[in-house]
Amino acid sequence: MLDQIDEEAKALETTTKKGFKAWMPKRVVFTPDAMNEQYGQQIYERALSLNLNVELLKNNRITGLRGETERETYKIAKNTLAVVNAPKGAFNLRPIPPSADWQFHLAEGCPAHCQYCYLAGSLQGPPAIRVFANLPAILENTVKFERLNQITSFEASCYTDPLSLEHITGGLAETIRYFGQRPNSHLRFVTKFDDVEQLLHLPHNGRTRFRCSLNADFVAKRLEGGTPNVAARIQALRKMAMPQLRGGGGYPVGVVLAPIMPIAGWEEAYTELFNQIEQNLDFDYDLTFELITHRFTPGSKEILMGWYPNTSLDMDEAARTTKRNKFGGIKYVYSKEQMQLMKKFFEYQIGSRFPTAKILYWT
Ligand code: SF4
């Protein structure tokens, strides 16, 4: 079992040493509704120019996503990009504390293969990647949720990693431009991807916070398949944060450390990560941190075990404490003592290395 994981980790390392290859789905399907949208047609043109295998569907139902086993369904779905219209319910935005006031969605699903994926259990059905073609309506709808006389924040990465799809869709750039013209609204998104060149010169007007999802190298190599390595992500963070006068994007930035895990030697591993971040932010920046420890639910564990039967991810209930959410559901978290130890460590590292940075939350 471990051999297979090591082989996967080696393959990932080889890919990242050669440079990360952007995701190219094996199948891209367009619903008739999506093709009625200008943005849907734009994605269609891009998909053709990338020589992707494009299908125009006769109706708005996506089929052909299931295989004979869970694992097969996973493989088929993760290789499928469906361009569809967001349903009506997507226009009724939900709050997303503590990250932002509201969440909205450019897409659902993600091409990466993180073995702890937080989407497990959040989205129904096979994990295909669905991009919403009615983007202009989705963006305009956010106006209705603006608060009077104060900045309202909108989170765009609850159900996807928007940068992972940008080379095919261009929708993130469109969204950043849109929020650049909105004085009272701020956009936030988080990514594990590194292809930020296309975002550097956008007129964001300081209203988009780019957040980079980072972890100790050991965790990223073993558990975050299909993503650029940590060093490449930190380079992306550096480019986005660097002032425009120096050729960077001049964005407010953030680091999302997630999921934090007390693996053997965790203090050294995370100290090394902080060393790398610090070395690469050698200029004035506007930086926040979000600190999220690993947790799982009975439902997410079951789904993840179906997707990644050989995972080395520690989901031993006996080693955790339970917490209940407001609907009575259980989640498994680290013990109070372990949490306090880690919190102290992270707060100290951040406070001593990045005195102007703000820690938004620890959970
Ligand atoms: S990048 Fe995020 S959404 Fe994508 S597989 Fe990893 S955890 Fe899941």
Tab-separated table of C-alpha atoms in Angstrom, residues 23-29 62-83 108-113 119 123-131 160 164-165 168 303 306-308:
chain	number	residue	atom	x	y	z
A	23	TRP	CA	-4.938	19.956	-16.500
A	24	MET	CA	-6.426	18.882	-19.822
A	25	PRO	CA	-9.739	17.023	-19.445
A	26	LYS	CA	-10.296	13.953	-21.652
A	27	ARG	CA	-13.865	15.044	-22.375
A	28	VAL	CA	-15.466	18.511	-22.423
A	29	VAL	CA	-19.251	18.580	-22.732
A	62	ILE	CA	-24.764	15.119	-18.117
A	63	THR	CA	-24.446	11.353	-18.543
A	64	GLY	CA	-21.609	8.878	-18.956
A	65	LEU	CA	-19.918	9.713	-15.658
A	66	ARG	CA	-20.314	6.359	-13.902
A	67	GLY	CA	-17.954	3.398	-14.049
A	68	GLU	CA	-18.308	-0.068	-12.538
A	69	THR	CA	-16.621	0.836	-9.253
A	70	GLU	CA	-16.322	3.960	-7.114
A	71	ARG	CA	-12.717	4.324	-8.191
A	72	GLU	CA	-13.614	4.039	-11.888
A	73	THR	CA	-16.404	6.603	-11.516
A	74	TYR	CA	-13.894	8.885	-9.812
A	75	LYS	CA	-11.441	8.554	-12.727
A	76	ILE	CA	-14.062	9.176	-15.416
A	77	ALA	CA	-15.590	12.137	-13.573
A	78	LYS	CA	-12.248	13.780	-12.754
A	79	ASN	CA	-11.419	13.711	-16.455
A	80	THR	CA	-14.665	15.377	-17.484
A	81	LEU	CA	-15.326	19.086	-17.730
A	82	ALA	CA	-19.009	19.935	-18.083
A	83	VAL	CA	-19.965	23.443	-19.117
A	108	GLU	CA	-18.010	23.094	-8.842
A	109	GLY	CA	-15.383	20.363	-8.604
A	110	CYS	CA	-11.650	20.408	-9.054
A	111	PRO	CA	-9.144	18.488	-11.200
A	112	ALA	CA	-6.649	17.894	-8.355
A	113	HIS	CA	-6.486	14.718	-6.249
A	119	LEU	CA	-15.321	18.622	-1.312
A	123	LEU	CA	-21.005	17.929	-3.569
A	124	GLN	CA	-23.402	15.237	-4.704
A	125	GLY	CA	-22.725	12.622	-7.382
A	126	PRO	CA	-19.571	11.774	-9.355
A	127	PRO	CA	-16.846	14.420	-8.894
A	128	ALA	CA	-16.945	15.865	-12.443
A	129	ILE	CA	-15.885	19.485	-12.858
A	130	ARG	CA	-18.775	21.766	-13.748
A	131	VAL	CA	-18.109	25.297	-14.968
A	160	THR	CA	-13.590	24.600	-6.694
A	164	SER	CA	-6.920	25.232	-11.849
A	165	LEU	CA	-9.456	25.817	-14.669
A	168	ILE	CA	-9.613	26.668	-20.278
A	303	ILE	CA	-16.276	8.928	0.313
A	306	GLY	CA	-13.823	5.022	-1.965
A	307	TRP	CA	-11.789	7.540	-3.971
A	308	TYR	CA	-8.392	6.793	-2.397
